[in-house]
């Protein structure tokens, strides 16, 4: 940032970004006073205003320091400068907040900082063992905010009047709690308590506090509900097999892995091998759940993560959690507080109604949760952290859209139906919501609608268009169509896999007018232009258009949605498509097919009855898993078969031979798994281990993907490849494809800040919608430009 050389003048600086509720004003105040400048700093609806007078060189020094050393939780997007002619105080001060249109960022919730943790442990501190200790560098943000500007009066801390000591800290610019909106202490803040559910009795001993009582209950084998930042958790002793099994049964969560919380990294290392990148993520202010390989010297009960080779660990995120887990030398299960597939409970009365049949007690408190925010999930692949679920610690921090989108109109993208998010475009930024969950659940859909209203309020957002997935039955798309109709707004429908590619391009800063890239999208199900189900696609794509160049060969899904739940159906369909049944008894070679109604399936496929064609990579994973007896009859959760298959493959690290796939076609290339099935059967007959077969499948698939990419790149002179879709959450597949393409000289774009799965779909929709609207405006102005196709979606076969 350059400055003129006038000796003295008054300037006003507009600072935009994540600059409220993060200690930005006191930081500016301290810097300005150290430099001997006059003026003021204040919050308003657009961010922070700095009005300053004094020597020009000192003003320049102030803003160099602001850019170089902002507070830990701040993020500056832009600083605009203009002359200021109003009156300014002679000493630099922090002025009262003023209203205005909401254009600032709401900070994500942040994990407990080191300074607050030290106070928590110090008997001489007045916040010793106080479960709600926080400052401007940590604590609740999105989970407690109701409106902008972000001040105490607009949060769920409003009912707690500050005591004299806290008020002094709150008003002291030299204190790290200056205007920390959630500041509190035992004298004036929220209070923790242990509440019994049903007929449970609490045995109180001596002067034990609520957290100590909760720890004793866990030690004796109880399951307790714990009120966290953005919702309740369910906690138990992770080393107690009976407690873990009981939690699974009562929560109705058959197999999906449980999240774990440990007091420190040393506890985690007893069960996992943690690398430097994973350690950095675990100890960051975001404090996500990190998926780590379970290769430590000790083992937890198999029921923690059935069939998987990773454990999902996090460190304590709040002082309440820290006080609890510090009582244990081993991990606690800390899973979402809900019945399986329901959203996590946030309301205290609802916790009693929903969780009393699971937990005996609740470690709770009297600070309300304004907004549900789940724990985020991260996995390190190719040496970089990849967000699989974007929520606490990340949302609603915006992503800056690439060059060319600076003047993008405000719009709303509705996302998908599974792992749903929505995305607002405003001021050249994409504001991606926290993870919402699966909208097929009524309570999750209600929460999705609530959060839509919240974000509109927080960001003063009035969309000029609505963007939806092309699938006619997605609940998010139906909601978007209704919104567009009610508000008389343009509706843009976007093909599912085009949105995946666009999300990857946008996250990686691919400019609006850059040439098309080769997008490789591997996922479960997406609505295709031809009325079939897509899920293994090679698209030549930019933000405006796409062309399908290659695919996995389509195979029937007998039973439709039932085939997603029962992998044996996909195995049978793939074997039939490969002409693998050369004799009437050939089906008997595959144990997973024993006793199944194969004649009925034959008729369904032959007549096209509820057996849509799918080029789905997810269903191919299901088929191979079933062939190895993994989840053959039923998947307990989405992606279970694929996750277990990956874990199997990891147990054969020295195998480097992949199965062959057939690659054919010219205008539209097909990748056909047919040759693989005979090779798998030969290996099964020869007693080759399941891990070796699983790894050979992964390696063969990765090799075929790379080969097709290289063929297409040579034919089209392409240099850039974008990888997206939920199947690229598979570490082995992702790293093999990514490494092979990089070695071949490609620029490979991948996801990190937005999920590769459908959680990132709304970001891609938003980028495509914005590009469409801007090109439409250019066309109206007489400039050349093509529009995004918004043709009506075809119906399922």
Short mmCIF file of N, CA and C in Angstrom, two decimals, residues 221-327:
data_model
loop_
_atom_site.label_atom_id
_atom_site.label_comp_id
_atom_site.label_asym_id
_atom_site.label_seq_id
_atom_site.Cartn_x
_atom_site.Cartn_y
_atom_site.Cartn_z
N UNK A 221 -18.89 -45.53 33.75
CA UNK A 221 -19.49 -46.19 32.58
C UNK A 221 -20.72 -45.51 32.03
N UNK A 222 -21.08 -44.34 32.55
CA UNK A 222 -22.27 -43.64 32.05
C UNK A 222 -21.99 -42.94 30.72
N UNK A 223 -23.05 -42.74 29.96
CA UNK A 223 -23.05 -41.86 28.79
C UNK A 223 -23.64 -40.54 29.23
N UNK A 224 -22.96 -39.43 28.92
CA UNK A 224 -23.51 -38.13 29.30
C UNK A 224 -23.60 -37.24 28.07
N UNK A 225 -24.57 -36.34 28.09
CA UNK A 225 -24.70 -35.32 27.06
C UNK A 225 -23.89 -34.10 27.51
N UNK A 226 -23.11 -33.53 26.61
CA UNK A 226 -22.26 -32.38 26.92
C UNK A 226 -22.64 -31.23 26.00
N UNK A 227 -23.01 -30.10 26.57
CA UNK A 227 -23.40 -28.94 25.77
C UNK A 227 -22.14 -28.22 25.29
N UNK A 228 -21.90 -28.27 23.99
CA UNK A 228 -20.71 -27.66 23.41
C UNK A 228 -20.98 -26.28 22.83
N UNK A 229 -20.12 -25.86 21.89
CA UNK A 229 -20.26 -24.53 21.28
C UNK A 229 -21.50 -24.44 20.40
N UNK A 230 -21.61 -25.38 19.45
CA UNK A 230 -22.69 -25.29 18.47
C UNK A 230 -23.68 -26.41 18.54
N UNK A 231 -23.70 -27.12 19.68
CA UNK A 231 -24.64 -28.22 19.84
C UNK A 231 -24.16 -29.17 20.92
N UNK A 232 -25.02 -30.11 21.25
CA UNK A 232 -24.67 -31.10 22.26
C UNK A 232 -23.81 -32.21 21.66
N UNK A 233 -22.91 -32.76 22.50
CA UNK A 233 -22.20 -33.99 22.21
C UNK A 233 -22.75 -35.10 23.10
N UNK A 234 -22.46 -36.32 22.72
CA UNK A 234 -22.65 -37.47 23.60
C UNK A 234 -21.27 -38.03 23.90
N UNK A 235 -20.97 -38.19 25.18
CA UNK A 235 -19.63 -38.58 25.61
C UNK A 235 -19.66 -39.84 26.45
N UNK A 236 -18.63 -40.66 26.27
CA UNK A 236 -18.41 -41.82 27.13
C UNK A 236 -16.93 -42.18 27.08
N UNK A 237 -16.53 -43.11 27.90
CA UNK A 237 -15.16 -43.57 27.95
C UNK A 237 -14.87 -44.41 26.70
N UNK A 238 -13.94 -43.93 25.86
CA UNK A 238 -13.65 -44.61 24.59
C UNK A 238 -12.95 -45.95 24.80
N UNK A 239 -12.42 -46.19 25.99
CA UNK A 239 -11.74 -47.47 26.25
C UNK A 239 -12.67 -48.49 26.90
N UNK A 240 -13.92 -48.12 27.10
CA UNK A 240 -14.90 -49.01 27.73
C UNK A 240 -15.77 -49.64 26.65
N UNK A 241 -15.49 -50.87 26.24
CA UNK A 241 -16.25 -51.48 25.13
C UNK A 241 -17.74 -51.53 25.40
N UNK A 242 -18.14 -51.80 26.64
CA UNK A 242 -19.57 -51.89 26.95
C UNK A 242 -20.25 -50.54 26.77
N UNK A 243 -19.60 -49.46 27.24
CA UNK A 243 -20.19 -48.13 27.09
C UNK A 243 -20.29 -47.73 25.63
N UNK A 244 -19.24 -48.03 24.84
CA UNK A 244 -19.26 -47.70 23.42
C UNK A 244 -20.36 -48.48 22.71
N UNK A 245 -20.49 -49.76 23.01
CA UNK A 245 -21.54 -50.58 22.39
C UNK A 245 -22.93 -50.07 22.77
N UNK A 246 -23.08 -49.68 24.03
CA UNK A 246 -24.38 -49.17 24.48
C UNK A 246 -24.71 -47.85 23.77
N UNK A 247 -23.71 -47.01 23.60
CA UNK A 247 -23.93 -45.75 22.88
C UNK A 247 -24.36 -46.03 21.44
N UNK A 248 -23.72 -46.98 20.78
CA UNK A 248 -24.12 -47.33 19.42
C UNK A 248 -25.57 -47.78 19.37
N UNK A 249 -25.93 -48.65 20.31
CA UNK A 249 -27.28 -49.20 20.29
C UNK A 249 -28.33 -48.11 20.56
N UNK A 250 -28.09 -47.28 21.55
CA UNK A 250 -29.09 -46.29 21.93
C UNK A 250 -29.16 -45.13 20.94
N UNK A 251 -28.02 -44.79 20.35
CA UNK A 251 -27.99 -43.70 19.37
C UNK A 251 -28.47 -44.17 18.00
N UNK A 252 -28.62 -45.50 17.84
CA UNK A 252 -29.03 -46.12 16.57
C UNK A 252 -28.02 -45.81 15.47
N UNK A 253 -26.77 -45.91 15.83
CA UNK A 253 -25.68 -45.64 14.89
C UNK A 253 -24.89 -46.94 14.75
N UNK A 254 -25.27 -47.75 13.78
CA UNK A 254 -24.76 -49.10 13.67
C UNK A 254 -23.25 -49.16 13.47
N UNK A 255 -22.73 -48.32 12.58
CA UNK A 255 -21.32 -48.52 12.19
C UNK A 255 -20.56 -47.23 11.93
N UNK A 256 -21.22 -46.12 11.71
CA UNK A 256 -20.52 -44.88 11.40
C UNK A 256 -19.54 -44.55 12.52
N UNK A 257 -18.31 -44.16 12.19
CA UNK A 257 -17.30 -43.96 13.23
C UNK A 257 -17.66 -42.84 14.21
N UNK A 258 -17.22 -43.01 15.44
CA UNK A 258 -17.39 -42.00 16.48
C UNK A 258 -16.19 -41.06 16.48
N UNK A 259 -16.43 -39.78 16.73
CA UNK A 259 -15.35 -38.83 16.95
C UNK A 259 -14.79 -39.02 18.35
N UNK A 260 -13.51 -38.70 18.50
CA UNK A 260 -12.82 -38.85 19.77
C UNK A 260 -12.22 -37.52 20.20
N UNK A 261 -12.14 -37.30 21.50
CA UNK A 261 -11.47 -36.13 22.03
C UNK A 261 -10.46 -36.59 23.08
N UNK A 262 -9.27 -36.03 23.03
CA UNK A 262 -8.21 -36.35 23.99
C UNK A 262 -7.65 -35.07 24.55
N UNK A 263 -7.08 -35.17 25.74
CA UNK A 263 -6.61 -33.95 26.42
C UNK A 263 -5.38 -33.35 25.74
N UNK A 264 -4.57 -34.18 25.06
CA UNK A 264 -3.37 -33.67 24.41
C UNK A 264 -2.90 -34.63 23.33
N UNK A 265 -1.86 -34.22 22.62
CA UNK A 265 -1.34 -35.03 21.52
C UNK A 265 -0.70 -36.32 22.01
N UNK A 266 -0.12 -36.29 23.22
CA UNK A 266 0.52 -37.49 23.74
C UNK A 266 -0.48 -38.63 23.89
N UNK A 267 -1.69 -38.31 24.35
CA UNK A 267 -2.73 -39.34 24.45
C UNK A 267 -3.06 -39.87 23.06
N UNK A 268 -3.21 -38.99 22.08
CA UNK A 268 -3.54 -39.43 20.73
C UNK A 268 -2.46 -40.34 20.16
N UNK A 269 -1.20 -40.02 20.43
CA UNK A 269 -0.10 -40.79 19.84
C UNK A 269 -0.04 -42.22 20.35
N UNK A 270 -0.71 -42.52 21.43
CA UNK A 270 -0.78 -43.91 21.87
C UNK A 270 -1.61 -44.75 20.91
N UNK A 271 -2.45 -44.09 20.13
CA UNK A 271 -3.37 -44.81 19.23
C UNK A 271 -3.13 -44.48 17.76
N UNK A 272 -2.44 -43.39 17.47
CA UNK A 272 -2.29 -42.91 16.09
C UNK A 272 -0.86 -42.43 15.84
N UNK A 273 -0.48 -42.44 14.58
CA UNK A 273 0.77 -41.82 14.14
C UNK A 273 0.43 -40.46 13.55
N UNK A 274 0.84 -39.39 14.24
CA UNK A 274 0.46 -38.03 13.85
C UNK A 274 1.63 -37.35 13.17
N UNK A 275 1.43 -36.90 11.93
CA UNK A 275 2.51 -36.20 11.25
C UNK A 275 2.43 -34.70 11.55
N UNK A 276 3.38 -33.94 11.03
CA UNK A 276 3.49 -32.52 11.36
C UNK A 276 2.29 -31.71 10.88
N UNK A 277 1.76 -32.05 9.70
CA UNK A 277 0.61 -31.31 9.17
C UNK A 277 -0.64 -31.61 10.00
N UNK A 278 -0.82 -32.86 10.37
CA UNK A 278 -1.96 -33.23 11.21
C UNK A 278 -1.86 -32.54 12.58
N UNK A 279 -0.66 -32.48 13.13
CA UNK A 279 -0.48 -31.80 14.41
C UNK A 279 -0.84 -30.32 14.30
N UNK A 280 -0.43 -29.69 13.21
CA UNK A 280 -0.75 -28.27 13.02
C UNK A 280 -2.25 -28.05 12.94
N UNK A 281 -2.96 -28.94 12.26
CA UNK A 281 -4.42 -28.79 12.17
C UNK A 281 -5.09 -29.03 13.52
N UNK A 282 -4.65 -30.05 14.22
CA UNK A 282 -5.25 -30.36 15.52
C UNK A 282 -5.11 -29.20 16.50
N UNK A 283 -3.97 -28.51 16.46
CA UNK A 283 -3.69 -27.45 17.43
C UNK A 283 -4.04 -26.06 16.92
N UNK A 284 -4.65 -25.96 15.74
CA UNK A 284 -5.01 -24.66 15.18
C UNK A 284 -6.23 -24.09 15.89
N UNK A 285 -6.51 -22.82 15.62
CA UNK A 285 -7.69 -22.19 16.22
C UNK A 285 -8.98 -22.82 15.71
N UNK A 286 -8.91 -23.52 14.58
CA UNK A 286 -10.10 -24.19 14.05
C UNK A 286 -10.38 -25.49 14.81
N UNK A 287 -9.32 -26.16 15.27
CA UNK A 287 -9.43 -27.39 16.07
C UNK A 287 -10.43 -28.38 15.50
N UNK A 288 -10.29 -28.77 14.22
CA UNK A 288 -11.26 -29.73 13.64
C UNK A 288 -11.00 -31.14 14.12
N UNK A 289 -11.93 -32.03 13.81
CA UNK A 289 -11.67 -33.46 13.88
C UNK A 289 -10.72 -33.79 12.73
N UNK A 290 -9.62 -34.45 13.03
CA UNK A 290 -8.66 -34.84 11.99
C UNK A 290 -8.63 -36.36 11.90
N UNK A 291 -8.80 -36.88 10.69
CA UNK A 291 -8.74 -38.32 10.46
C UNK A 291 -7.28 -38.75 10.39
N UNK A 292 -6.88 -39.62 11.32
CA UNK A 292 -5.48 -40.01 11.47
C UNK A 292 -5.38 -41.53 11.43
N UNK A 293 -4.33 -42.03 10.82
CA UNK A 293 -4.14 -43.47 10.73
C UNK A 293 -3.95 -44.09 12.11
N UNK A 294 -4.70 -45.12 12.37
CA UNK A 294 -4.68 -45.77 13.69
C UNK A 294 -3.55 -46.78 13.76
N UNK A 295 -2.31 -46.28 13.79
CA UNK A 295 -1.14 -47.15 13.79
C UNK A 295 -0.29 -46.96 15.04
N UNK A 296 -0.91 -46.51 16.13
CA UNK A 296 -0.20 -46.35 17.38
C UNK A 296 0.00 -47.68 18.09
N UNK A 297 0.74 -47.68 19.20
CA UNK A 297 1.02 -48.94 19.91
C UNK A 297 -0.17 -49.52 20.64
N UNK A 298 -1.20 -48.70 20.92
CA UNK A 298 -2.38 -49.19 21.64
C UNK A 298 -3.59 -49.19 20.71
N UNK A 299 -4.61 -49.95 21.10
CA UNK A 299 -5.81 -50.07 20.29
C UNK A 299 -7.04 -49.70 21.11
N UNK A 300 -7.98 -49.05 20.45
CA UNK A 300 -9.28 -48.78 21.04
C UNK A 300 -10.26 -49.85 20.59
N UNK A 301 -11.41 -49.97 21.24
CA UNK A 301 -12.40 -50.97 20.82
C UNK A 301 -12.76 -50.83 19.34
N UNK A 302 -12.91 -51.97 18.66
CA UNK A 302 -13.26 -51.97 17.24
C UNK A 302 -14.53 -51.18 16.97
N UNK A 303 -15.43 -51.12 17.95
CA UNK A 303 -16.71 -50.42 17.76
C UNK A 303 -16.56 -48.92 17.62
N UNK A 304 -15.39 -48.35 17.90
CA UNK A 304 -15.19 -46.91 17.71
C UNK A 304 -15.28 -46.55 16.23
N UNK A 305 -14.59 -47.31 15.39
CA UNK A 305 -14.58 -47.05 13.94
C UNK A 305 -14.55 -48.39 13.22
N UNK A 306 -15.68 -49.10 13.18
CA UNK A 306 -15.69 -50.47 12.64
C UNK A 306 -15.17 -50.57 11.21
N UNK A 307 -14.17 -51.43 11.02
CA UNK A 307 -13.67 -51.71 9.69
C UNK A 307 -12.76 -50.66 9.09
N UNK A 308 -12.45 -49.60 9.83
CA UNK A 308 -11.65 -48.50 9.29
C UNK A 308 -10.24 -48.52 9.87
N UNK A 309 -9.32 -47.88 9.17
CA UNK A 309 -7.94 -47.81 9.65
C UNK A 309 -7.57 -46.41 10.11
N UNK A 310 -8.58 -45.55 10.27
CA UNK A 310 -8.35 -44.19 10.76
C UNK A 310 -9.24 -43.93 11.97
N UNK A 311 -8.81 -43.00 12.79
CA UNK A 311 -9.59 -42.51 13.92
C UNK A 311 -9.77 -41.01 13.77
N UNK A 312 -10.94 -40.51 14.12
CA UNK A 312 -11.21 -39.08 14.05
C UNK A 312 -10.99 -38.44 15.41
N UNK A 313 -9.87 -37.75 15.57
CA UNK A 313 -9.50 -37.14 16.84
C UNK A 313 -9.61 -35.63 16.78
N UNK A 314 -9.97 -35.03 17.92
CA UNK A 314 -9.87 -33.58 18.09
C UNK A 314 -9.40 -33.29 19.51
N UNK A 315 -8.82 -32.10 19.67
CA UNK A 315 -8.44 -31.61 20.98
C UNK A 315 -9.61 -30.84 21.58
N UNK A 316 -9.58 -30.56 22.87
CA UNK A 316 -10.69 -29.82 23.48
C UNK A 316 -10.90 -28.47 22.79
N UNK A 317 -12.13 -28.17 22.50
CA UNK A 317 -12.45 -26.95 21.76
C UNK A 317 -12.91 -25.81 22.66
N UNK A 318 -13.38 -26.12 23.84
CA UNK A 318 -13.87 -25.11 24.78
C UNK A 318 -13.25 -25.38 26.15
N UNK A 319 -13.26 -24.39 27.05
CA UNK A 319 -12.76 -24.65 28.40
C UNK A 319 -13.55 -25.74 29.12
N UNK A 320 -14.83 -25.85 28.83
CA UNK A 320 -15.65 -26.91 29.43
C UNK A 320 -15.11 -28.28 29.01
N UNK A 321 -14.84 -28.45 27.73
CA UNK A 321 -14.30 -29.72 27.25
C UNK A 321 -12.91 -29.98 27.82
N UNK A 322 -12.09 -28.93 27.89
CA UNK A 322 -10.74 -29.12 28.42
C UNK A 322 -10.78 -29.59 29.86
N UNK A 323 -11.59 -28.94 30.69
CA UNK A 323 -11.70 -29.35 32.09
C UNK A 323 -12.17 -30.80 32.21
N UNK A 324 -13.04 -31.22 31.29
CA UNK A 324 -13.57 -32.58 31.35
C UNK A 324 -12.50 -33.59 30.94
N UNK A 325 -11.88 -33.41 29.77
CA UNK A 325 -10.98 -34.44 29.27
C UNK A 325 -9.66 -34.47 30.03
N UNK A 326 -9.31 -33.37 30.71
CA UNK A 326 -8.08 -33.40 31.50
C UNK A 326 -8.17 -34.35 32.69
N UNK A 327 -9.38 -34.79 32.98
CA UNK A 327 -9.56 -35.75 34.06
C UNK A 327 -9.20 -37.17 33.62
#
